[in-house]
PDB file of C-alpha atoms in Angstrom:
ATOM      1  CA  UNK H 959      -7.704   3.471  18.482  1.00 53.00           C
ATOM      2  CA  UNK H 960      -9.288   0.730  16.377  1.00 75.00           C
ATOM      3  CA  UNK H 961      -6.891   0.867  13.437  1.00 92.00           C
ATOM      4  CA  UNK H 962      -4.715  -1.913  12.067  1.00 95.00           C
ATOM      5  CA  UNK H 963      -2.026  -2.950  14.527  1.00 96.00           C
ATOM      6  CA  UNK H 964       1.125  -4.971  13.974  1.00 97.00           C
ATOM      7  CA  UNK H 965       3.491  -6.652  16.387  1.00 97.00           C
ATOM      8  CA  UNK H 966       6.390  -6.410  16.831  1.00 97.00           C
ATOM      9  CA  UNK H 967       7.257  -3.043  15.336  1.00 96.00           C
ATOM     10  CA  UNK H 968      10.904  -3.948  15.003  1.00 96.00           C
ATOM     11  CA  UNK H 969      12.692  -7.295  14.814  1.00 98.00           C
ATOM     12  CA  UNK H 970      16.401  -8.018  14.570  1.00 98.00           C
ATOM     13  CA  UNK H 971      17.358 -11.608  13.939  1.00 98.00           C
ATOM     14  CA  UNK H 972      20.306 -13.649  12.782  1.00 97.00           C
ATOM     15  CA  UNK H 973      20.380 -15.335   9.429  1.00 97.00           C
ATOM     16  CA  UNK H 974      18.823 -18.769   9.576  1.00 97.00           C
ATOM     17  CA  UNK H 975      16.425 -17.998  12.407  1.00 98.00           C
ATOM     18  CA  UNK H 976      12.638 -18.128  12.115  1.00 98.00           C
ATOM     19  CA  UNK H 977      10.503 -15.057  12.764  1.00 98.00           C
ATOM     20  CA  UNK H 978       6.762 -14.535  13.088  1.00 98.00           C
ATOM     21  CA  UNK H 979       4.823 -11.301  12.732  1.00 98.00           C
ATOM     22  CA  UNK H 980       1.271 -10.625  13.794  1.00 98.00           C
ATOM     23  CA  UNK H 981      -1.358  -8.347  12.278  1.00 98.00           C
ATOM     24  CA  UNK H 982      -4.656  -7.385  13.896  1.00 97.00           C
ATOM     25  CA  UNK H 983      -6.998  -5.856  11.319  1.00 96.00           C
ATOM     26  CA  UNK H 984      -9.839  -3.450  11.923  1.00 93.00           C
ATOM     27  CA  UNK H 985     -12.399  -5.616  13.670  1.00 90.00           C
ATOM     28  CA  UNK H 986     -15.133  -5.844  11.035  1.00 87.00           C
ATOM     29  CA  UNK H 987     -12.791  -6.100   8.047  1.00 91.00           C
ATOM     30  CA  UNK H 988     -12.989  -9.380   6.156  1.00 91.00           C
ATOM     31  CA  UNK H 989     -10.034  -8.802   3.821  1.00 92.00           C
ATOM     32  CA  UNK H 990      -6.414  -8.779   4.897  1.00 95.00           C
ATOM     33  CA  UNK H 991      -3.290  -8.117   2.842  1.00 96.00           C
ATOM     34  CA  UNK H 992       0.434  -8.476   3.470  1.00 97.00           C
ATOM     35  CA  UNK H 993       2.920  -6.317   1.590  1.00 97.00           C
ATOM     36  CA  UNK H 994       6.709  -6.023   1.741  1.00 97.00           C
ATOM     37  CA  UNK H 995       8.485  -2.704   1.375  1.00 95.00           C
ATOM     38  CA  UNK H 996      12.237  -2.466   0.892  1.00 94.00           C
ATOM     39  CA  UNK H 997      14.140   0.759   1.455  1.00 89.00           C
ATOM     40  CA  UNK H 998      13.329   3.413  -1.108  1.00 86.00           C
ATOM     41  CA  UNK H 999      10.695   1.332  -2.871  1.00 91.00           C
ATOM     42  CA  UNK H1000       6.945   1.087  -2.884  1.00 94.00           C
ATOM     43  CA  UNK H1001       5.201  -1.805  -1.137  1.00 95.00           C
ATOM     44  CA  UNK H1002       4.895  -5.082  -3.036  1.00 95.00           C
ATOM     45  CA  UNK H1003       1.986  -7.458  -2.610  1.00 95.00           C
ATOM     46  CA  UNK H1004       2.703 -10.752  -0.841  1.00 96.00           C
ATOM     47  CA  UNK H1005      -0.605 -12.411  -0.059  1.00 95.00           C
ATOM     48  CA  UNK H1006      -4.317 -11.858   0.491  1.00 92.00           C
ATOM     49  CA  UNK H1007      -6.987 -13.374   2.742  1.00 94.00           C
ATOM     50  CA  UNK H1008     -10.723 -13.122   2.530  1.00 91.00           C
ATOM     51  CA  UNK H1009     -11.945 -14.198   5.950  1.00 92.00           C
ATOM     52  CA  UNK H1010      -9.815 -17.267   6.786  1.00 93.00           C
ATOM     53  CA  UNK H1011      -9.140 -18.292   3.186  1.00 93.00           C
ATOM     54  CA  UNK H1012      -5.801 -17.404   1.594  1.00 92.00           C
ATOM     55  CA  UNK H1013      -6.895 -16.608  -1.950  1.00 90.00           C
ATOM     56  CA  UNK H1014      -3.760 -15.315  -3.624  1.00 89.00           C
ATOM     57  CA  UNK H1015      -0.013 -15.501  -3.102  1.00 91.00           C
ATOM     58  CA  UNK H1016       2.658 -13.553  -4.928  1.00 90.00           C
ATOM     59  CA  UNK H1017       5.666 -15.201  -6.545  1.00 88.00           C
ATOM     60  CA  UNK H1018       7.641 -13.159  -3.998  1.00 82.00           C
ATOM     61  CA  UNK H1019       6.307 -15.478  -1.313  1.00 85.00           C
ATOM     62  CA  UNK H1020       8.859 -18.271  -1.391  1.00 88.00           C
ATOM     63  CA  UNK H1021       8.455 -21.627   0.342  1.00 92.00           C
ATOM     64  CA  UNK H1022      10.117 -20.113   3.413  1.00 96.00           C
ATOM     65  CA  UNK H1023       7.158 -17.785   3.888  1.00 96.00           C
ATOM     66  CA  UNK H1024       3.825 -18.875   5.293  1.00 95.00           C
ATOM     67  CA  UNK H1025       0.813 -16.858   6.314  1.00 96.00           C
ATOM     68  CA  UNK H1026      -2.295 -17.798   8.214  1.00 96.00           C
ATOM     69  CA  UNK H1027      -5.492 -16.161   9.302  1.00 96.00           C
ATOM     70  CA  UNK H1028      -7.234 -18.546  11.670  1.00 92.00           C
ATOM     71  CA  UNK H1029     -10.906 -17.812  12.257  1.00 86.00           C
ATOM     72  CA  UNK H1030     -10.714 -14.849   9.921  1.00 85.00           C
ATOM     73  CA  UNK H1031      -9.424 -12.490  12.580  1.00 91.00           C
ATOM     74  CA  UNK H1032      -5.723 -11.748  13.172  1.00 96.00           C
ATOM     75  CA  UNK H1033      -3.080 -12.985  10.773  1.00 98.00           C
ATOM     76  CA  UNK H1034       0.482 -14.207  11.177  1.00 98.00           C
ATOM     77  CA  UNK H1035       3.330 -14.143   8.691  1.00 97.00           C
ATOM     78  CA  UNK H1036       6.199 -16.530   9.381  1.00 97.00           C
ATOM     79  CA  UNK H1037       9.570 -16.501   7.670  1.00 97.00           C
ATOM     80  CA  UNK H1038      11.668 -19.626   8.133  1.00 97.00           C
ATOM     81  CA  UNK H1039      15.448 -19.739   7.765  1.00 97.00           C
ATOM     82  CA  UNK H1040      15.689 -15.980   7.310  1.00 97.00           C
ATOM     83  CA  UNK H1041      18.128 -14.538   4.782  1.00 96.00           C
ATOM     84  CA  UNK H1042      19.655 -11.062   4.626  1.00 96.00           C
ATOM     85  CA  UNK H1043      17.484 -10.358   1.591  1.00 95.00           C
ATOM     86  CA  UNK H1044      14.411 -10.700   3.786  1.00 96.00           C
ATOM     87  CA  UNK H1045      15.296  -7.428   5.531  1.00 97.00           C
ATOM     88  CA  UNK H1046      12.390  -5.099   4.816  1.00 96.00           C
ATOM     89  CA  UNK H1047       9.289  -3.482   6.252  1.00 96.00           C
ATOM     90  CA  UNK H1048       6.348  -5.903   6.333  1.00 97.00           C
ATOM     91  CA  UNK H1049       3.042  -4.086   6.042  1.00 97.00           C
ATOM     92  CA  UNK H1050      -0.416  -5.384   6.787  1.00 97.00           C
ATOM     93  CA  UNK H1051      -3.600  -3.807   5.449  1.00 96.00           C
ATOM     94  CA  UNK H1052      -7.259  -4.607   5.882  1.00 94.00           C
ATOM     95  CA  UNK H1053     -10.489  -3.696   4.154  1.00 91.00           C
ATOM     96  CA  UNK H1054     -14.188  -4.460   4.166  1.00 87.00           C
ATOM     97  CA  UNK H1055     -15.458  -5.676   0.853  1.00 77.00           C
ATOM     98  CA  UNK H1056     -17.264  -8.255  -1.213  1.00 68.00           C
ATOM     99  CA  UNK H1057     -17.372  -9.454  -4.795  1.00 61.00           C
ATOM    100  CA  UNK H1058     -20.017  -6.808  -5.464  1.00 59.00           C
ATOM    101  CA  UNK H1059     -18.348  -3.950  -3.636  1.00 57.00           C
ATOM    102  CA  UNK H1060     -15.149  -2.740  -5.202  1.00 56.00           C
ATOM    103  CA  UNK H1061     -14.748   0.594  -3.563  1.00 61.00           C
ATOM    104  CA  UNK H1062     -13.301  -0.464  -0.257  1.00 75.00           C
ATOM    105  CA  UNK H1063     -10.243   1.318   1.034  1.00 86.00           C
ATOM    106  CA  UNK H1064      -7.259  -0.597   2.370  1.00 91.00           C
ATOM    107  CA  UNK H1065      -6.139   0.675   5.766  1.00 93.00           C
ATOM    108  CA  UNK H1066      -2.512   0.048   6.612  1.00 95.00           C
ATOM    109  CA  UNK H1067      -0.828  -0.835   9.863  1.00 96.00           C
ATOM    110  CA  UNK H1068       2.458   0.730  11.036  1.00 94.00           C
ATOM    111  CA  UNK H1069       4.494  -2.198   9.758  1.00 96.00           C
ATOM    112  CA  UNK H1070       7.127  -4.521  11.210  1.00 97.00           C
ATOM    113  CA  UNK H1071      10.675  -3.617  10.290  1.00 96.00           C
ATOM    114  CA  UNK H1072      12.837  -6.725   9.986  1.00 98.00           C
ATOM    115  CA  UNK H1073      16.626  -6.673   9.975  1.00 98.00           C
ATOM    116  CA  UNK H1074      18.429  -9.927   9.289  1.00 97.00           C
ATOM    117  CA  UNK H1075      22.089  -9.894  10.315  1.00 96.00           C
TER     118      UNK H1075
ATOM    119  CA  UNK V1426       0.975  -7.196 -15.705  1.00 75.00           C
ATOM    120  CA  UNK V1427       0.106  -3.798 -14.360  1.00 84.00           C
ATOM    121  CA  UNK V1428       2.918  -1.376 -13.585  1.00 92.00           C
ATOM    122  CA  UNK V1429       3.020   2.032 -11.945  1.00 96.00           C
ATOM    123  CA  UNK V1430       5.825   4.517 -12.538  1.00 97.00           C
ATOM    124  CA  UNK V1431       6.692   7.614 -10.554  1.00 97.00           C
ATOM    125  CA  UNK V1432       9.484   9.422 -12.361  1.00 95.00           C
ATOM    126  CA  UNK V1433      10.238  11.989  -9.645  1.00 96.00           C
ATOM    127  CA  UNK V1434      12.182  10.408  -6.757  1.00 96.00           C
ATOM    128  CA  UNK V1435      12.223  13.726  -4.894  1.00 97.00           C
ATOM    129  CA  UNK V1436      10.328  17.001  -5.043  1.00 97.00           C
ATOM    130  CA  UNK V1437      10.417  20.119  -2.925  1.00 97.00           C
ATOM    131  CA  UNK V1438       8.081  23.081  -2.602  1.00 97.00           C
ATOM    132  CA  UNK V1439       7.861  26.236  -0.573  1.00 97.00           C
ATOM    133  CA  UNK V1440       5.254  26.315   2.150  1.00 97.00           C
ATOM    134  CA  UNK V1441       1.916  27.677   0.832  1.00 97.00           C
ATOM    135  CA  UNK V1442       2.877  26.978  -2.782  1.00 97.00           C
ATOM    136  CA  UNK V1443       1.457  24.359  -5.135  1.00 98.00           C
ATOM    137  CA  UNK V1444       3.234  21.180  -6.222  1.00 98.00           C
ATOM    138  CA  UNK V1445       2.329  18.442  -8.678  1.00 98.00           C
ATOM    139  CA  UNK V1446       3.508  14.835  -8.382  1.00 98.00           C
ATOM    140  CA  UNK V1447       3.498  12.691 -11.513  1.00 98.00           C
ATOM    141  CA  UNK V1448       2.403   9.100 -12.023  1.00 98.00           C
ATOM    142  CA  UNK V1449       1.924   6.936 -15.074  1.00 97.00           C
ATOM    143  CA  UNK V1450       0.626   3.396 -15.211  1.00 97.00           C
ATOM    144  CA  UNK V1451       0.217   0.578 -17.637  1.00 95.00           C
ATOM    145  CA  UNK V1452      -2.793  -1.719 -17.808  1.00 92.00           C
ATOM    146  CA  UNK V1453      -4.941  -3.444 -20.381  1.00 90.00           C
ATOM    147  CA  UNK V1454      -8.008  -3.233 -18.157  1.00 88.00           C
ATOM    148  CA  UNK V1455     -10.720  -0.594 -18.533  1.00 87.00           C
ATOM    149  CA  UNK V1456     -12.189  -0.732 -15.028  1.00 88.00           C
ATOM    150  CA  UNK V1457      -9.826   0.006 -12.160  1.00 91.00           C
ATOM    151  CA  UNK V1458      -9.014   2.389  -9.335  1.00 92.00           C
ATOM    152  CA  UNK V1459      -6.092   4.718  -8.812  1.00 95.00           C
ATOM    153  CA  UNK V1460      -4.890   5.995  -5.465  1.00 96.00           C
ATOM    154  CA  UNK V1461      -2.402   8.333  -3.887  1.00 97.00           C
ATOM    155  CA  UNK V1462      -1.121   7.217  -0.493  1.00 97.00           C
ATOM    156  CA  UNK V1463       0.994   9.287   1.889  1.00 97.00           C
ATOM    157  CA  UNK V1464       3.639   7.722   4.155  1.00 94.00           C
ATOM    158  CA  UNK V1465       5.064  10.220   6.677  1.00 92.00           C
ATOM    159  CA  UNK V1466       8.452   9.391   8.230  1.00 86.00           C
ATOM    160  CA  UNK V1467       8.119   6.470  10.642  1.00 79.00           C
ATOM    161  CA  UNK V1468       4.355   6.582  10.397  1.00 83.00           C
ATOM    162  CA  UNK V1469       1.822   4.425   8.681  1.00 88.00           C
ATOM    163  CA  UNK V1470       0.518   4.839   5.170  1.00 92.00           C
ATOM    164  CA  UNK V1471      -2.735   6.717   4.766  1.00 93.00           C
ATOM    165  CA  UNK V1472      -5.001   7.238   1.788  1.00 94.00           C
ATOM    166  CA  UNK V1473      -4.924  10.734   0.312  1.00 96.00           C
ATOM    167  CA  UNK V1474      -7.278  10.450  -2.633  1.00 96.00           C
ATOM    168  CA  UNK V1475      -8.939   7.871  -4.888  1.00 94.00           C
ATOM    169  CA  UNK V1476     -10.089   7.965  -8.515  1.00 94.00           C
ATOM    170  CA  UNK V1477     -12.435   5.518 -10.217  1.00 91.00           C
ATOM    171  CA  UNK V1478     -11.409   4.938 -13.834  1.00 91.00           C
ATOM    172  CA  UNK V1479     -14.998   5.089 -15.094  1.00 89.00           C
ATOM    173  CA  UNK V1480     -15.425   8.620 -13.763  1.00 89.00           C
ATOM    174  CA  UNK V1481     -14.348  11.437 -16.024  1.00 87.00           C
ATOM    175  CA  UNK V1482     -14.454  14.000 -13.233  1.00 93.00           C
ATOM    176  CA  UNK V1483     -11.192  14.433 -11.386  1.00 96.00           C
ATOM    177  CA  UNK V1484     -11.310  13.616  -7.672  1.00 95.00           C
ATOM    178  CA  UNK V1485     -10.746  16.366  -5.115  1.00 95.00           C
ATOM    179  CA  UNK V1486     -10.163  16.195  -1.369  1.00 94.00           C
ATOM    180  CA  UNK V1487      -9.679  19.606   0.208  1.00 96.00           C
ATOM    181  CA  UNK V1488      -6.205  20.800  -0.862  1.00 97.00           C
ATOM    182  CA  UNK V1489      -5.534  17.625  -2.853  1.00 98.00           C
ATOM    183  CA  UNK V1490      -6.725  17.064  -6.397  1.00 97.00           C
ATOM    184  CA  UNK V1491      -5.821  14.786  -9.265  1.00 97.00           C
ATOM    185  CA  UNK V1492      -5.484  15.160 -13.023  1.00 97.00           C
ATOM    186  CA  UNK V1493      -6.638  11.829 -14.435  1.00 97.00           C
ATOM    187  CA  UNK V1494      -5.926  11.297 -18.123  1.00 96.00           C
ATOM    188  CA  UNK V1495      -7.198   7.797 -18.910  1.00 94.00           C
ATOM    189  CA  UNK V1496      -6.084   7.656 -22.531  1.00 94.00           C
ATOM    190  CA  UNK V1497      -2.597   8.794 -21.596  1.00 95.00           C
ATOM    191  CA  UNK V1498      -2.594   6.538 -18.491  1.00 96.00           C
ATOM    192  CA  UNK V1499      -1.516   9.459 -16.379  1.00 97.00           C
ATOM    193  CA  UNK V1500      -2.581  10.267 -12.823  1.00 97.00           C
ATOM    194  CA  UNK V1501      -0.930  13.288 -11.204  1.00 98.00           C
ATOM    195  CA  UNK V1502      -1.522  14.687  -7.728  1.00 98.00           C
ATOM    196  CA  UNK V1503      -1.706  18.417  -7.083  1.00 98.00           C
ATOM    197  CA  UNK V1504      -1.216  19.702  -3.562  1.00 98.00           C
ATOM    198  CA  UNK V1505      -2.321  23.301  -3.097  1.00 98.00           C
ATOM    199  CA  UNK V1506      -1.282  25.592  -0.249  1.00 97.00           C
ATOM    200  CA  UNK V1507       1.428  23.150   0.843  1.00 97.00           C
ATOM    201  CA  UNK V1508       1.840  22.723   4.583  1.00 97.00           C
ATOM    202  CA  UNK V1509       4.755  21.412   6.635  1.00 96.00           C
ATOM    203  CA  UNK V1510       2.653  18.380   7.552  1.00 95.00           C
ATOM    204  CA  UNK V1511       2.483  17.389   3.886  1.00 97.00           C
ATOM    205  CA  UNK V1512       6.129  16.306   3.991  1.00 96.00           C
ATOM    206  CA  UNK V1513       6.156  12.559   3.315  1.00 97.00           C
ATOM    207  CA  UNK V1514       6.687   9.832   0.747  1.00 96.00           C
ATOM    208  CA  UNK V1515       3.830   9.787  -1.715  1.00 98.00           C
ATOM    209  CA  UNK V1516       2.932   6.595  -3.511  1.00 97.00           C
ATOM    210  CA  UNK V1517       0.736   6.235  -6.536  1.00 98.00           C
ATOM    211  CA  UNK V1518      -1.128   2.924  -6.658  1.00 96.00           C
ATOM    212  CA  UNK V1519      -3.353   0.967  -9.036  1.00 94.00           C
ATOM    213  CA  UNK V1520      -5.988  -1.590  -8.217  1.00 91.00           C
ATOM    214  CA  UNK V1521      -7.991  -3.760 -10.569  1.00 86.00           C
ATOM    215  CA  UNK V1522     -11.642  -4.204  -9.648  1.00 79.00           C
ATOM    216  CA  UNK V1523     -11.633  -8.004  -9.880  1.00 76.00           C
ATOM    217  CA  UNK V1524      -9.759 -10.751  -8.096  1.00 72.00           C
ATOM    218  CA  UNK V1525      -7.655 -10.027  -5.033  1.00 69.00           C
ATOM    219  CA  UNK V1526      -7.822  -6.294  -5.582  1.00 79.00           C
ATOM    220  CA  UNK V1527      -4.224  -5.959  -4.478  1.00 90.00           C
ATOM    221  CA  UNK V1528      -2.560  -2.595  -4.765  1.00 94.00           C
ATOM    222  CA  UNK V1529       0.290  -2.131  -7.224  1.00 95.00           C
ATOM    223  CA  UNK V1530       2.494   0.725  -6.067  1.00 97.00           C
ATOM    224  CA  UNK V1531       4.936   3.033  -7.766  1.00 97.00           C
ATOM    225  CA  UNK V1532       8.405   3.696  -6.409  1.00 96.00           C
ATOM    226  CA  UNK V1533       7.338   6.780  -4.503  1.00 97.00           C
ATOM    227  CA  UNK V1534       8.173  10.489  -4.494  1.00 97.00           C
ATOM    228  CA  UNK V1535       9.703  12.091  -1.433  1.00 97.00           C
ATOM    229  CA  UNK V1536       8.132  15.506  -0.910  1.00 97.00           C
ATOM    230  CA  UNK V1537       9.955  18.136   1.131  1.00 97.00           C
ATOM    231  CA  UNK V1538       8.234  21.310   2.274  1.00 97.00           C
ATOM    232  CA  UNK V1539      10.533  24.321   2.729  1.00 96.00           C
ATOM    233  CA  UNK V1540       9.389  26.824   5.361  1.00 93.00           C
TER     234      UNK V1540
END
Protein backbone atom coordinates (compact mmCIF):
# COMPACT_ATOMS: atom_id res chain seq x y z
CA UNK A 1 0.00 0.00 0.00
CA UNK A 2 1.50 3.34 -1.02
CA UNK A 3 -0.85 5.60 0.93
CA UNK A 4 0.03 8.13 3.60
CA UNK A 5 1.43 6.48 6.71
CA UNK A 6 1.87 7.87 10.21
CA UNK A 7 3.85 6.63 13.17
CA UNK A 8 3.08 5.96 15.94
CA UNK A 9 -0.64 5.34 15.72
CA UNK A 10 -1.11 5.91 19.42
CA UNK A 11 0.96 7.78 22.00
CA UNK A 12 0.38 8.17 25.72
CA UNK A 13 2.64 10.59 27.51
CA UNK A 14 2.83 12.51 30.75
CA UNK A 15 2.36 16.23 30.91
CA UNK A 16 5.61 18.06 30.33
CA UNK A 17 7.17 15.40 28.13
CA UNK A 18 8.17 15.92 24.50
CA UNK A 19 6.66 13.83 21.72
CA UNK A 20 7.46 13.49 18.03
CA UNK A 21 5.23 12.14 15.28
CA UNK A 22 6.24 11.08 11.81
CA UNK A 23 4.35 11.26 8.53
CA UNK A 24 5.36 9.56 5.29
CA UNK A 25 3.41 11.03 2.37
CA UNK A 26 2.61 9.37 -0.93
CA UNK A 27 5.98 9.23 -2.63
CA UNK A 28 5.51 11.71 -5.47
CA UNK A 29 3.47 14.22 -3.47
CA UNK A 30 5.13 17.60 -3.00
CA UNK A 31 2.59 19.08 -0.57
CA UNK A 32 2.15 17.96 3.01
CA UNK A 33 -0.35 19.15 5.61
CA UNK A 34 -0.76 18.61 9.35
CA UNK A 35 -4.18 18.88 10.96
CA UNK A 36 -5.39 18.38 14.54
CA UNK A 37 -8.72 16.79 15.33
CA UNK A 38 -10.21 16.85 18.81
CA UNK A 39 -13.02 14.53 19.85
CA UNK A 40 -16.28 15.28 18.10
CA UNK A 41 -14.83 18.03 15.94
CA UNK A 42 -13.60 18.39 12.40
CA UNK A 43 -9.87 18.59 11.68
CA UNK A 44 -8.19 21.97 12.04
CA UNK A 45 -5.26 23.07 9.92
CA UNK A 46 -1.88 23.33 11.66
CA UNK A 47 0.78 23.76 9.01
CA UNK A 48 1.66 23.21 5.36
CA UNK A 49 4.82 22.29 3.44
CA UNK A 50 5.54 22.54 -0.23
CA UNK A 51 8.57 20.33 -0.76
CA UNK A 52 10.87 21.17 2.18
CA UNK A 53 9.58 24.71 2.71
CA UNK A 54 7.09 25.38 5.51
CA UNK A 55 4.86 27.97 3.88
CA UNK A 56 2.07 28.50 6.37
CA UNK A 57 1.45 27.96 10.06
CA UNK A 58 -1.82 28.28 11.92
CA UNK A 59 -2.21 30.36 15.07
CA UNK A 60 -3.02 27.01 16.69
CA UNK A 61 0.63 26.09 16.31
CA UNK A 62 2.11 27.53 19.48
CA UNK A 63 5.83 27.92 20.16
CA UNK A 64 5.80 24.43 21.68
CA UNK A 65 5.02 22.94 18.28
CA UNK A 66 7.57 22.54 15.52
CA UNK A 67 7.34 20.76 12.21
CA UNK A 68 9.97 19.85 9.68
CA UNK A 69 10.14 18.22 6.30
CA UNK A 70 13.79 17.63 5.51
CA UNK A 71 14.54 16.95 1.86
CA UNK A 72 10.87 17.28 1.02
CA UNK A 73 10.05 13.70 1.92
CA UNK A 74 8.75 12.60 5.33
CA UNK A 75 7.72 15.13 7.94
CA UNK A 76 7.92 15.26 11.72
CA UNK A 77 5.75 17.15 14.17
CA UNK A 78 7.23 17.71 17.62
CA UNK A 79 5.35 18.94 20.66
CA UNK A 80 7.51 20.13 23.54
CA UNK A 81 6.35 20.29 27.16
CA UNK A 82 3.04 18.62 26.36
CA UNK A 83 -0.14 19.82 28.05
CA UNK A 84 -3.42 17.98 28.58
CA UNK A 85 -5.00 20.26 25.99
CA UNK A 86 -2.70 18.78 23.37
CA UNK A 87 -4.62 15.49 23.54
CA UNK A 88 -6.06 14.99 20.07
CA UNK A 89 -5.72 13.08 16.82
CA UNK A 90 -2.93 14.49 14.65
CA UNK A 91 -3.61 13.93 10.97
CA UNK A 92 -1.22 14.20 8.07
CA UNK A 93 -2.31 14.64 4.46
CA UNK A 94 -0.42 14.92 1.21
CA UNK A 95 -1.17 16.05 -2.31
CA UNK A 96 0.47 16.66 -5.66
CA UNK A 97 0.02 20.17 -6.91
CA UNK A 98 1.47 23.40 -8.18
CA UNK A 99 0.54 27.06 -8.35
CA UNK A 100 -1.19 26.33 -11.65
CA UNK A 101 -2.96 23.16 -10.61
CA UNK A 102 -5.65 23.64 -8.03
CA UNK A 103 -7.54 20.43 -8.34
CA UNK A 104 -5.33 18.15 -6.33
CA UNK A 105 -6.91 15.93 -3.72
CA UNK A 106 -5.50 15.69 -0.22
CA UNK A 107 -5.01 12.09 0.88
CA UNK A 108 -5.06 11.52 4.62
CA UNK A 109 -3.09 9.18 6.81
CA UNK A 110 -4.62 7.16 9.67
CA UNK A 111 -3.53 9.71 12.26
CA UNK A 112 -1.63 9.61 15.55
CA UNK A 113 -3.83 9.69 18.62
CA UNK A 114 -2.12 11.51 21.47
CA UNK A 115 -3.22 11.28 25.09
CA UNK A 116 -1.49 13.52 27.60
CA UNK A 117 -1.98 12.44 31.21
CA UNK B 1 -12.19 33.96 7.49
CA UNK B 2 -13.94 31.03 5.91
CA UNK B 3 -16.24 28.92 8.05
CA UNK B 4 -18.11 25.69 7.43
CA UNK B 5 -21.19 24.68 9.40
CA UNK B 6 -22.84 21.29 9.63
CA UNK B 7 -26.03 21.66 11.64
CA UNK B 8 -26.83 17.95 11.98
CA UNK B 9 -24.56 16.28 14.57
CA UNK B 10 -26.23 12.92 13.93
CA UNK B 11 -28.39 11.37 11.24
CA UNK B 12 -29.77 7.90 10.73
CA UNK B 13 -31.31 6.15 7.75
CA UNK B 14 -32.68 2.75 6.92
CA UNK B 15 -30.56 0.57 4.69
CA UNK B 16 -31.43 1.12 0.99
CA UNK B 17 -33.07 4.48 1.71
CA UNK B 18 -31.85 7.95 0.79
CA UNK B 19 -30.39 10.49 3.21
CA UNK B 20 -29.26 14.08 2.80
CA UNK B 21 -26.55 15.72 4.91
CA UNK B 22 -26.52 19.51 5.13
CA UNK B 23 -23.62 21.95 4.97
CA UNK B 24 -23.39 25.71 4.76
CA UNK B 25 -20.28 27.82 4.43
CA UNK B 26 -19.22 31.40 4.52
CA UNK B 27 -16.64 32.96 2.21
CA UNK B 28 -16.04 36.17 0.33
CA UNK B 29 -14.17 34.36 -2.43
CA UNK B 30 -15.72 33.40 -5.76
CA UNK B 31 -13.33 30.62 -6.76
CA UNK B 32 -13.04 27.68 -4.38
CA UNK B 33 -13.66 23.97 -3.93
CA UNK B 34 -16.05 22.11 -1.68
CA UNK B 35 -15.61 18.54 -0.51
CA UNK B 36 -17.32 15.81 1.43
CA UNK B 37 -14.97 13.50 3.31
CA UNK B 38 -15.93 10.27 5.05
CA UNK B 39 -14.21 9.07 8.24
CA UNK B 40 -15.25 5.52 9.22
CA UNK B 41 -14.70 4.48 12.85
CA UNK B 42 -10.98 4.06 13.55
CA UNK B 43 -10.16 4.42 9.89
CA UNK B 44 -8.65 7.17 7.84
CA UNK B 45 -10.50 9.96 6.11
CA UNK B 46 -11.31 9.46 2.45
CA UNK B 47 -12.69 11.80 -0.17
CA UNK B 48 -16.29 11.13 -1.17
CA UNK B 49 -16.98 13.89 -3.67
CA UNK B 50 -15.67 17.27 -4.82
CA UNK B 51 -17.37 20.32 -6.34
CA UNK B 52 -15.67 23.21 -8.13
CA UNK B 53 -17.43 26.50 -7.37
CA UNK B 54 -17.23 27.67 -10.99
CA UNK B 55 -19.22 24.66 -12.18
CA UNK B 56 -22.97 24.97 -12.13
CA UNK B 57 -23.49 21.24 -12.61
CA UNK B 58 -23.76 19.28 -9.40
CA UNK B 59 -21.09 16.62 -8.90
CA UNK B 60 -22.07 12.95 -8.81
CA UNK B 61 -20.09 9.87 -7.81
CA UNK B 62 -22.10 6.67 -8.07
CA UNK B 63 -24.59 6.73 -5.17
CA UNK B 64 -23.31 10.08 -3.90
CA UNK B 65 -24.43 13.42 -5.28
CA UNK B 66 -24.40 17.01 -4.12
CA UNK B 67 -26.80 19.94 -4.29
CA UNK B 68 -24.58 22.99 -4.67
CA UNK B 69 -26.32 26.33 -4.24
CA UNK B 70 -23.60 28.96 -4.63
CA UNK B 71 -25.73 32.01 -3.91
CA UNK B 72 -27.11 30.42 -0.76
CA UNK B 73 -23.65 29.04 0.16
CA UNK B 74 -25.15 25.62 0.66
CA UNK B 75 -23.59 22.26 -0.20
CA UNK B 76 -25.60 19.18 0.76
CA UNK B 77 -24.69 15.54 0.20
CA UNK B 78 -27.27 12.98 -0.89
CA UNK B 79 -26.55 9.31 -0.38
CA UNK B 80 -28.86 7.03 -2.34
CA UNK B 81 -29.46 3.34 -1.64
CA UNK B 82 -27.68 3.60 1.71
CA UNK B 83 -25.45 0.67 2.62
CA UNK B 84 -24.11 -0.50 5.98
CA UNK B 85 -20.62 0.49 4.85
CA UNK B 86 -21.74 4.11 4.56
CA UNK B 87 -21.84 4.41 8.35
CA UNK B 88 -19.22 7.01 9.29
CA UNK B 89 -18.56 10.61 10.24
CA UNK B 90 -19.05 12.86 7.26
CA UNK B 91 -17.21 16.15 7.04
CA UNK B 92 -17.94 19.00 4.71
CA UNK B 93 -14.84 21.00 3.78
CA UNK B 94 -13.93 24.18 1.90
CA UNK B 95 -10.72 25.03 0.14
CA UNK B 96 -9.69 28.29 -1.46
CA UNK B 97 -7.83 27.96 -4.75
CA UNK B 98 -4.93 30.22 -3.77
CA UNK B 99 -2.30 30.11 -1.06
CA UNK B 100 -1.83 27.03 1.09
CA UNK B 101 -5.05 25.47 -0.11
CA UNK B 102 -5.73 24.17 3.37
CA UNK B 103 -9.03 22.49 4.06
CA UNK B 104 -11.51 24.14 6.41
CA UNK B 105 -13.78 21.50 7.89
CA UNK B 106 -17.21 21.53 9.45
CA UNK B 107 -17.97 19.84 12.74
CA UNK B 108 -19.12 16.63 11.11
CA UNK B 109 -22.30 14.56 10.94
CA UNK B 110 -22.37 11.04 12.31
CA UNK B 111 -24.38 8.84 9.96
CA UNK B 112 -25.89 5.60 11.24
CA UNK B 113 -27.33 3.02 8.88
CA UNK B 114 -30.13 0.87 10.34
CA UNK B 115 -30.40 -2.63 8.86
